[in-house]
Tab-separated table of C-alpha atoms in Angstrom:
chain	number	residue	atom	x	y	z
A	17	UNK	CA	27.625	-54.583	-6.553
A	18	UNK	CA	26.135	-51.493	-8.315
A	19	UNK	CA	26.469	-48.141	-6.698
A	20	UNK	CA	24.836	-44.891	-8.397
A	21	UNK	CA	25.926	-41.709	-6.644
A	22	UNK	CA	23.989	-38.686	-7.257
A	23	UNK	CA	26.096	-35.351	-7.293
A	24	UNK	CA	29.559	-34.600	-8.196
A	25	UNK	CA	30.562	-32.348	-5.236
A	26	UNK	CA	32.851	-33.163	-2.417
A	27	UNK	CA	30.129	-34.949	-0.900
A	28	UNK	CA	29.644	-37.544	-3.661
A	29	UNK	CA	32.876	-37.823	-4.997
A	30	UNK	CA	34.401	-38.698	-1.154
A	31	UNK	CA	31.560	-41.608	-1.236
A	32	UNK	CA	32.804	-42.355	-4.318
A	33	UNK	CA	35.885	-42.848	-3.024
A	34	UNK	CA	35.647	-45.126	-0.293
A	35	UNK	CA	32.961	-47.216	-2.033
A	36	UNK	CA	35.191	-47.872	-4.704
A	37	UNK	CA	37.866	-49.092	-2.222
A	38	UNK	CA	35.363	-51.381	-0.215
A	39	UNK	CA	34.804	-53.266	-3.800
A	40	UNK	CA	31.606	-51.385	-5.326
A	41	UNK	CA	31.125	-50.427	-8.726
A	42	UNK	CA	30.683	-46.881	-8.575
A	43	UNK	CA	28.600	-44.693	-11.002
A	44	UNK	CA	28.647	-40.918	-10.367
A	45	UNK	CA	25.897	-38.815	-12.133
A	46	UNK	CA	25.685	-35.005	-12.100
A	47	UNK	CA	23.410	-32.300	-13.725
A	48	UNK	CA	26.913	-30.529	-14.662
A	49	UNK	CA	29.806	-31.283	-15.718
A	50	UNK	CA	31.675	-31.275	-12.085
A	51	UNK	CA	33.939	-28.130	-12.848
A	52	UNK	CA	32.030	-25.867	-10.388
A	53	UNK	CA	29.734	-25.504	-7.702
A	54	UNK	CA	30.381	-24.969	-3.980
A	55	UNK	CA	33.006	-27.156	-3.919
A	56	UNK	CA	35.241	-25.702	-5.895
A	57	UNK	CA	34.425	-21.778	-4.608
A	58	UNK	CA	34.685	-22.463	-1.149
A	59	UNK	CA	37.534	-21.119	1.608
A	60	UNK	CA	38.838	-24.265	1.795
A	61	UNK	CA	38.975	-24.794	5.556
A	62	UNK	CA	38.947	-28.202	7.698
A	63	UNK	CA	37.762	-27.049	10.355
A	64	UNK	CA	37.199	-28.638	13.866
A	65	UNK	CA	36.765	-25.105	15.631
A	66	UNK	CA	33.551	-24.871	13.648
A	67	UNK	CA	31.643	-26.838	16.104
A	68	UNK	CA	28.497	-24.522	16.474
A	69	UNK	CA	25.687	-25.146	13.815
A	70	UNK	CA	24.032	-22.206	11.717
A	71	UNK	CA	21.167	-22.411	13.821
A	72	UNK	CA	22.082	-20.080	17.077
A	73	UNK	CA	20.475	-18.060	19.335
A	74	UNK	CA	19.990	-14.337	17.620
A	75	UNK	CA	20.972	-15.293	14.157
A	76	UNK	CA	17.060	-14.591	12.979
A	77	UNK	CA	17.193	-11.392	14.819
A	78	UNK	CA	20.525	-10.488	13.515
A	79	UNK	CA	19.169	-11.188	10.030
A	80	UNK	CA	16.346	-9.446	10.337
A	81	UNK	CA	18.291	-6.112	11.206
A	82	UNK	CA	20.916	-7.209	8.171
A	83	UNK	CA	17.821	-7.357	5.467
A	84	UNK	CA	17.692	-3.996	4.430
A	85	UNK	CA	21.291	-3.813	3.860
A	86	UNK	CA	22.791	-4.963	0.138
A	87	UNK	CA	25.960	-6.079	1.710
A	88	UNK	CA	25.422	-7.420	4.718
A	89	UNK	CA	26.649	-10.581	5.668
A	90	UNK	CA	23.450	-12.686	6.274
A	91	UNK	CA	20.098	-12.072	4.047
A	92	UNK	CA	17.050	-13.719	3.750
A	93	UNK	CA	14.554	-12.728	0.958
A	94	UNK	CA	11.327	-12.881	1.751
A	95	UNK	CA	8.962	-15.487	0.158
A	96	UNK	CA	5.797	-16.740	0.160
A	97	UNK	CA	7.610	-20.080	-1.058
A	98	UNK	CA	6.338	-23.360	0.567
A	99	UNK	CA	9.528	-24.870	1.081
A	100	UNK	CA	11.126	-21.619	2.260
A	101	UNK	CA	8.198	-21.135	4.941
A	102	UNK	CA	8.865	-24.426	5.915
A	103	UNK	CA	12.732	-24.219	6.298
A	104	UNK	CA	12.256	-20.593	7.841
A	105	UNK	CA	9.968	-22.471	10.854
A	106	UNK	CA	12.163	-25.692	11.824
A	107	UNK	CA	15.250	-23.041	11.063
A	108	UNK	CA	13.895	-20.209	14.036
A	109	UNK	CA	12.614	-23.712	16.081
A	110	UNK	CA	16.200	-24.917	15.948
A	111	UNK	CA	17.941	-21.771	16.926
A	112	UNK	CA	18.329	-22.599	20.884
A	113	UNK	CA	21.300	-22.763	23.529
A	114	UNK	CA	20.388	-26.347	24.157
A	115	UNK	CA	20.359	-26.979	20.054
A	116	UNK	CA	23.635	-25.724	20.037
A	117	UNK	CA	24.912	-27.285	23.248
A	118	UNK	CA	23.536	-30.782	21.457
A	119	UNK	CA	25.248	-30.041	18.158
A	120	UNK	CA	28.766	-29.579	19.276
A	121	UNK	CA	30.042	-33.253	19.988
A	122	UNK	CA	28.855	-34.664	16.785
A	123	UNK	CA	30.350	-31.826	14.628
A	124	UNK	CA	33.247	-32.118	16.646
A	125	UNK	CA	33.376	-35.650	16.139
A	126	UNK	CA	32.991	-35.800	12.208
A	127	UNK	CA	34.925	-32.789	11.533
A	128	UNK	CA	38.024	-34.585	13.360
A	129	UNK	CA	37.075	-37.513	11.547
A	130	UNK	CA	37.439	-35.800	8.230
A	131	UNK	CA	40.672	-33.878	9.092
A	132	UNK	CA	42.555	-37.321	9.558
A	133	UNK	CA	41.077	-38.952	6.835
A	134	UNK	CA	42.185	-35.448	4.816
A	135	UNK	CA	45.432	-36.090	6.077
A	136	UNK	CA	45.754	-39.858	4.843
A	137	UNK	CA	44.666	-38.545	1.065
A	138	UNK	CA	47.251	-35.890	1.142
A	139	UNK	CA	49.430	-38.786	1.506
A	140	UNK	CA	48.448	-40.441	-1.741
A	141	UNK	CA	50.198	-40.248	-5.272
A	142	UNK	CA	48.702	-37.967	-7.251
A	143	UNK	CA	46.130	-36.827	-5.062
A	144	UNK	CA	47.813	-33.199	-4.087
A	145	UNK	CA	45.899	-30.994	-2.828
A	146	UNK	CA	48.213	-28.204	-1.189
A	147	UNK	CA	46.760	-29.353	2.315
A	148	UNK	CA	48.298	-26.901	4.897
A	149	UNK	CA	47.675	-27.909	8.990
A	150	UNK	CA	48.329	-24.288	9.673
A	151	UNK	CA	45.845	-23.373	11.858
A	152	UNK	CA	43.057	-20.546	11.647
A	153	UNK	CA	42.864	-16.837	12.939
A	154	UNK	CA	39.083	-15.779	14.264
A	155	UNK	CA	39.560	-11.842	14.377
A	156	UNK	CA	37.606	-9.722	16.048
A	157	UNK	CA	36.943	-5.901	16.234
A	158	UNK	CA	34.343	-5.446	18.975
A	159	UNK	CA	33.950	-5.580	22.737
A	160	UNK	CA	31.054	-7.640	22.468
A	161	UNK	CA	33.129	-10.205	19.771
A	162	UNK	CA	36.128	-9.990	22.286
A	163	UNK	CA	33.677	-11.505	24.868
A	164	UNK	CA	31.997	-14.262	22.869
A	165	UNK	CA	35.351	-14.899	21.334
A	166	UNK	CA	36.492	-15.451	25.260
A	167	UNK	CA	33.305	-18.016	25.723
A	168	UNK	CA	34.196	-19.719	22.287
A	169	UNK	CA	37.436	-20.311	23.416
A	170	UNK	CA	36.364	-21.980	26.586
A	171	UNK	CA	33.590	-23.911	25.109
A	172	UNK	CA	36.465	-25.424	22.732
A	173	UNK	CA	38.908	-26.343	25.187
A	174	UNK	CA	35.613	-28.253	26.934
A	175	UNK	CA	35.452	-30.045	23.971
A	176	UNK	CA	39.075	-31.322	23.624
A	177	UNK	CA	39.667	-28.391	20.766
A	178	UNK	CA	42.585	-26.180	20.921
A	179	UNK	CA	41.887	-22.986	21.285
A	180	UNK	CA	43.990	-19.574	22.163
A	181	UNK	CA	42.829	-16.215	22.991
A	182	UNK	CA	45.844	-14.182	21.650
A	183	UNK	CA	45.916	-10.090	22.020
A	184	UNK	CA	46.280	-7.578	18.978
A	185	UNK	CA	50.310	-7.770	19.423
A	186	UNK	CA	50.578	-11.423	19.038
A	187	UNK	CA	47.954	-11.214	16.373
A	188	UNK	CA	50.323	-8.878	14.671
A	189	UNK	CA	53.463	-11.127	15.311
A	190	UNK	CA	51.720	-14.013	13.475
A	191	UNK	CA	50.471	-12.069	10.759
A	192	UNK	CA	53.442	-9.791	10.081
A	193	UNK	CA	52.976	-8.910	6.570
A	194	UNK	CA	50.567	-5.724	6.986
A	195	UNK	CA	48.606	-3.653	9.452
A	196	UNK	CA	45.982	-5.585	10.773
A	197	UNK	CA	42.757	-3.456	12.960
A	198	UNK	CA	41.368	-5.935	15.279
A	199	UNK	CA	41.668	-6.348	19.357
A	200	UNK	CA	42.652	-9.668	19.002
A	201	UNK	CA	42.249	-13.309	17.723
A	202	UNK	CA	41.067	-16.777	18.436
A	203	UNK	CA	43.858	-19.363	17.306
A	204	UNK	CA	43.124	-22.813	16.156
A	205	UNK	CA	46.002	-24.798	15.676
A	206	UNK	CA	44.126	-27.951	14.805
A	207	UNK	CA	42.181	-26.348	11.571
A	208	UNK	CA	44.018	-26.962	8.185
A	209	UNK	CA	43.651	-25.664	4.417
A	210	UNK	CA	43.192	-26.913	1.401
A	211	UNK	CA	42.581	-25.795	-2.199
A	212	UNK	CA	39.334	-26.801	-3.094
A	213	UNK	CA	40.000	-26.716	-7.268
A	214	UNK	CA	43.078	-28.536	-6.881
A	215	UNK	CA	41.174	-31.352	-4.635
A	216	UNK	CA	38.025	-31.656	-7.235
A	217	UNK	CA	40.104	-32.079	-9.892
A	218	UNK	CA	42.446	-34.704	-8.696
A	219	UNK	CA	40.093	-36.486	-6.900
A	220	UNK	CA	37.949	-37.148	-9.979
A	221	UNK	CA	41.088	-38.040	-11.872
A	222	UNK	CA	42.074	-40.364	-9.022
A	223	UNK	CA	38.539	-41.693	-9.190
A	224	UNK	CA	38.683	-42.242	-12.781
A	225	UNK	CA	41.557	-43.937	-12.922
A	226	UNK	CA	40.388	-46.434	-10.347
A	227	UNK	CA	37.472	-47.429	-12.664
A	228	UNK	CA	34.659	-45.222	-11.092
A	229	UNK	CA	32.345	-43.967	-14.229
A	230	UNK	CA	31.014	-40.547	-14.581
A	231	UNK	CA	28.007	-39.231	-15.765
A	232	UNK	CA	27.401	-35.701	-16.393
A	233	UNK	CA	25.304	-33.271	-17.603
A	234	UNK	CA	22.680	-35.941	-16.597
A	235	UNK	CA	19.535	-34.580	-14.140
A	236	UNK	CA	18.086	-37.398	-12.291
A	237	UNK	CA	14.476	-36.557	-13.035
A	238	UNK	CA	12.688	-40.017	-11.410
A	239	UNK	CA	13.467	-43.082	-9.001
A	240	UNK	CA	12.869	-46.493	-10.597
A	241	UNK	CA	10.984	-47.956	-7.030
A	242	UNK	CA	9.232	-51.703	-6.561
A	243	UNK	CA	8.204	-51.934	-2.996
A	244	UNK	CA	10.985	-50.763	-1.163
A	245	UNK	CA	13.583	-50.881	-2.802
A	246	UNK	CA	14.718	-48.460	-5.430
A	247	UNK	CA	15.840	-50.191	-8.659
A	248	UNK	CA	17.423	-47.102	-10.309
A	249	UNK	CA	17.152	-43.476	-11.528
A	250	UNK	CA	15.896	-42.128	-14.820
A	251	UNK	CA	17.880	-38.875	-16.415
A	252	UNK	CA	17.550	-36.557	-18.804
A	253	UNK	CA	19.203	-38.986	-21.111
A	254	UNK	CA	18.301	-42.573	-20.252
A	255	UNK	CA	18.509	-44.619	-17.138
A	256	UNK	CA	20.244	-46.246	-14.724
A	257	UNK	CA	19.918	-49.596	-12.406
A	258	UNK	CA	21.910	-49.667	-9.438
A	259	UNK	CA	21.557	-52.079	-5.881
A	260	UNK	CA	21.971	-48.932	-4.215
A	261	UNK	CA	21.779	-45.458	-4.702
A	262	UNK	CA	23.319	-42.470	-2.368
A	263	UNK	CA	21.615	-39.212	-2.960
A	264	UNK	CA	24.123	-36.400	-2.382
A	265	UNK	CA	23.805	-33.626	-4.983
A	266	UNK	CA	23.723	-30.629	-2.392
A	267	UNK	CA	20.731	-28.373	-2.320
A	268	UNK	CA	18.962	-30.383	-5.181
A	269	UNK	CA	18.894	-33.406	-2.829
A	270	UNK	CA	15.359	-31.743	-1.157
A	271	UNK	CA	13.650	-32.260	-4.401
A	272	UNK	CA	15.206	-35.465	-4.900
A	273	UNK	CA	14.260	-36.243	-1.294
A	274	UNK	CA	10.949	-35.288	-1.923
A	275	UNK	CA	10.239	-38.126	-4.362
A	276	UNK	CA	10.971	-40.400	-2.067
A	277	UNK	CA	8.526	-38.977	0.288
A	278	UNK	CA	11.709	-38.063	2.555
A	279	UNK	CA	11.334	-34.385	3.854
A	280	UNK	CA	14.490	-32.638	4.295
A	281	UNK	CA	13.595	-28.838	4.762
A	282	UNK	CA	17.001	-27.169	3.290
A	283	UNK	CA	17.613	-24.225	1.169
A	284	UNK	CA	20.325	-22.826	-1.187
A	285	UNK	CA	22.360	-20.583	1.435
A	286	UNK	CA	24.653	-18.372	-1.628
A	287	UNK	CA	28.128	-17.613	-0.963
A	288	UNK	CA	30.059	-15.345	-2.985
A	289	UNK	CA	33.898	-15.782	-3.493
A	290	UNK	CA	36.971	-13.829	-5.464
A	291	UNK	CA	40.374	-15.342	-5.842
A	292	UNK	CA	43.479	-13.348	-6.988
A	293	UNK	CA	46.977	-15.211	-7.923
A	294	UNK	CA	50.380	-13.360	-7.075
A	295	UNK	CA	47.997	-10.683	-5.353
A	296	UNK	CA	49.901	-8.691	-2.826
A	297	UNK	CA	47.645	-9.581	-0.336
A	298	UNK	CA	49.055	-11.807	2.008
A	299	UNK	CA	48.275	-13.813	5.250
A	300	UNK	CA	50.135	-16.584	6.554
A	301	UNK	CA	47.059	-18.454	8.264
A	302	UNK	CA	43.326	-19.060	7.400
A	303	UNK	CA	41.736	-16.172	8.521
A	304	UNK	CA	37.944	-15.180	9.478
A	305	UNK	CA	36.707	-11.643	10.275
A	306	UNK	CA	34.079	-12.417	13.227
A	307	UNK	CA	31.726	-9.431	12.791
A	308	UNK	CA	31.753	-9.036	8.957
A	309	UNK	CA	31.919	-13.326	8.672
A	310	UNK	CA	34.532	-13.124	5.939
A	311	UNK	CA	36.748	-15.766	4.876
A	312	UNK	CA	40.518	-15.019	3.818
A	313	UNK	CA	42.424	-17.973	2.189
A	314	UNK	CA	45.891	-18.247	1.513
A	315	UNK	CA	45.737	-21.213	-1.426
A	316	UNK	CA	48.219	-23.209	-2.962
A	317	UNK	CA	51.465	-20.588	-2.282
A	318	UNK	CA	50.476	-18.361	-4.722
A	319	UNK	CA	46.615	-17.384	-4.229
A	320	UNK	CA	44.399	-15.645	-1.682
A	321	UNK	CA	40.506	-16.409	-2.218
A	322	UNK	CA	38.294	-13.992	0.009
A	323	UNK	CA	34.323	-15.002	0.248
A	324	UNK	CA	31.347	-14.799	2.232
A	325	UNK	CA	27.817	-13.693	2.961
A	326	UNK	CA	24.929	-16.351	3.828
A	327	UNK	CA	22.260	-14.983	1.058
A	328	UNK	CA	19.039	-17.232	1.704
A	329	UNK	CA	17.375	-16.891	-1.668
A	330	UNK	CA	15.784	-18.715	-5.030
A	331	UNK	CA	18.218	-20.975	-7.034
A	332	UNK	CA	17.500	-18.740	-10.201
A	333	UNK	CA	17.943	-15.538	-8.836
A	334	UNK	CA	20.811	-12.973	-9.946
A	335	UNK	CA	23.681	-12.624	-8.472
A	336	UNK	CA	24.373	-9.213	-6.729
A	337	UNK	CA	27.612	-7.718	-6.860
A	338	UNK	CA	26.817	-6.067	-3.781
A	339	UNK	CA	27.361	-8.863	-1.524
A	340	UNK	CA	31.135	-8.334	-3.179
A	341	UNK	CA	31.607	-5.132	-2.582
A	342	UNK	CA	30.274	-5.863	1.233
A	343	UNK	CA	33.271	-8.909	1.200
A	344	UNK	CA	35.969	-6.562	0.107
A	345	UNK	CA	35.035	-3.480	1.901
A	346	UNK	CA	34.885	-5.658	5.483
A	347	UNK	CA	38.333	-6.961	4.039
A	348	UNK	CA	39.628	-3.116	4.240
A	349	UNK	CA	38.719	-2.595	7.946
A	350	UNK	CA	40.399	-5.265	9.088
A	351	UNK	CA	43.431	-4.470	6.738
A	352	UNK	CA	43.379	-1.122	6.082
A	353	UNK	CA	46.615	-1.581	3.499
A	354	UNK	CA	44.549	-3.561	1.098
A	355	UNK	CA	42.663	-1.769	-1.564
A	356	UNK	CA	41.080	-4.272	-3.552
A	357	UNK	CA	39.566	-3.727	-6.716
A	358	UNK	CA	36.144	-4.514	-7.103
A	359	UNK	CA	36.358	-7.691	-9.852
A	360	UNK	CA	34.279	-7.965	-13.063
A	361	UNK	CA	31.034	-10.223	-13.020
A	362	UNK	CA	33.035	-13.022	-14.931
A	363	UNK	CA	35.706	-13.213	-12.228
A	364	UNK	CA	33.320	-13.769	-9.264
A	365	UNK	CA	32.692	-17.368	-8.328
A	366	UNK	CA	28.792	-18.007	-6.077
A	367	UNK	CA	27.418	-20.959	-5.527
A	368	UNK	CA	24.457	-22.256	-3.450
A	369	UNK	CA	25.433	-24.172	-0.122
A	370	UNK	CA	22.707	-26.922	0.821
A	371	UNK	CA	21.754	-25.328	4.046
A	372	UNK	CA	19.783	-27.753	6.816
A	373	UNK	CA	17.095	-26.265	8.876
A	374	UNK	CA	19.076	-26.768	11.998
A	375	UNK	CA	22.743	-26.893	10.663
A	376	UNK	CA	23.188	-29.982	10.946
A	377	UNK	CA	24.115	-32.582	7.914
A	378	UNK	CA	21.739	-35.073	6.784
A	379	UNK	CA	23.198	-38.540	6.442
A	380	UNK	CA	22.122	-42.025	6.879
A	381	UNK	CA	19.899	-44.534	5.211
A	382	UNK	CA	15.900	-44.230	4.593
A	383	UNK	CA	14.235	-45.988	6.552
A	384	UNK	CA	10.885	-46.579	3.750
A	385	UNK	CA	13.868	-47.292	1.198
A	386	UNK	CA	16.668	-49.010	2.776
A	387	UNK	CA	18.897	-49.307	-0.157
A	388	UNK	CA	18.894	-45.458	-0.487
A	389	UNK	CA	21.897	-43.347	1.528
A	390	UNK	CA	21.336	-39.652	1.949
A	391	UNK	CA	24.162	-37.476	2.343
A	392	UNK	CA	23.313	-33.645	2.357
A	393	UNK	CA	23.088	-30.400	3.982
A	394	UNK	CA	26.521	-29.744	5.074
A	395	UNK	CA	25.810	-25.781	4.887
A	396	UNK	CA	29.425	-23.909	4.830
A	397	UNK	CA	30.953	-27.215	6.033
A	398	UNK	CA	31.094	-29.306	2.981
A	399	UNK	CA	34.640	-29.190	2.344
A	400	UNK	CA	35.487	-29.801	6.201
A	401	UNK	CA	33.028	-32.706	6.497
A	402	UNK	CA	33.390	-34.118	2.872
A	403	UNK	CA	35.948	-37.137	3.547
A	404	UNK	CA	34.289	-38.081	6.730
A	405	UNK	CA	30.929	-38.076	5.540
A	406	UNK	CA	32.343	-39.991	2.581
A	407	UNK	CA	33.549	-42.633	5.042
A	408	UNK	CA	30.041	-42.852	6.773
A	409	UNK	CA	28.109	-43.379	3.244
A	410	UNK	CA	30.510	-46.394	2.461
A	411	UNK	CA	29.992	-47.764	6.191
A	412	UNK	CA	26.231	-47.400	5.794
A	413	UNK	CA	26.263	-49.053	2.613
A	414	UNK	CA	28.341	-51.989	3.784
A	415	UNK	CA	26.014	-52.263	6.888
A	416	UNK	CA	29.033	-52.010	8.884
A	417	UNK	CA	29.347	-50.061	11.869
A	418	UNK	CA	29.705	-46.511	11.133
A	419	UNK	CA	33.255	-44.260	12.290
A	420	UNK	CA	31.369	-42.318	14.754
A	421	UNK	CA	27.778	-41.653	16.079
A	422	UNK	CA	25.479	-40.428	13.465
A	423	UNK	CA	22.427	-39.842	15.543
A	424	UNK	CA	22.014	-36.795	15.295
A	425	UNK	CA	22.464	-36.359	11.758
A	426	UNK	CA	19.388	-38.519	11.024
A	427	UNK	CA	17.499	-38.474	8.252
A	428	UNK	CA	14.350	-38.875	9.167
A	429	UNK	CA	14.154	-36.109	12.034
A	430	UNK	CA	11.746	-33.741	10.202
A	431	UNK	CA	9.797	-36.275	8.630
């Protein structure tokens, strides 16, 4: 049975991994050479601690406050684009306490499944990706966020996620290599870290060795349909036929879905990161600076990555170095000894996270075309939820019981 996967990011490659294992003939098509994108430049977190969706009460109000600051963590560029307006309307409707509470269990379950699968991957010869289950520290520096951290800790424990509220002294003991300016932190021992670049490169190599075909630098321009079945896809260089099609193209999945008359309100949330090798900046755990919404990631033994911001803007908008300035300035506030120079633009990575309107991914088989499975909209959790999403996709294609309840991820929930 032939399966085409549109998208060569972590979601598409994870799907290819499990589909190949299940005996399918798999072809991965991507509009790029699959050597870049959000699956490479992210923080590399495997984080069951992230059980709160992007759409939360207060985020819209906070976003409006930040809109005038070019260095702020969250920014939505005003636009009359119909897709942006549709997303914004659904996002505001979803940003409720009830939605956050409904989302916690499915986000926890898919993250825990993903962590288990990554642990299995780490034991496969040739699939090293510097997997390190060292846990995560979420630092806070204001009394308001201290109260929020206390509630988050309670919520995590209620979900069965290990979370510990630690004071300034304990935090400094856990990170003894430099002075830290913070009131305290939440410690999530169950979180893990990997090196995304290494994961992607070794996963592509593994899939090639096991017979998965790759068609890079081909953009899918149309679906070939007959009745309620998709027979294949047309690309900028030719045609590909298939028995089943998986749409896992990240932020570009929205327009592909539209061709199949499926409404997925989604925008590109641009993030930035810079990576240093053999730098004097050392942390022993994955770190999140909660007020600044900045991630700090120790990677592969000798690397450190600083990343963040959520910039809702057009996919062709030029990058803004002020965002990078904001990230590095935020690091300095928490780590006063870190004098990090602003890198040249060619040393800055940026990419577009596929942000769904309610902060939950879209994972499921289409009702209109039962031989099309969609897996997109993971926002900032693409790597974290990647392995589990691939497993779920393979189960959907094979018509077997999914490893978890995916009802909250229904692809037609906005149609």
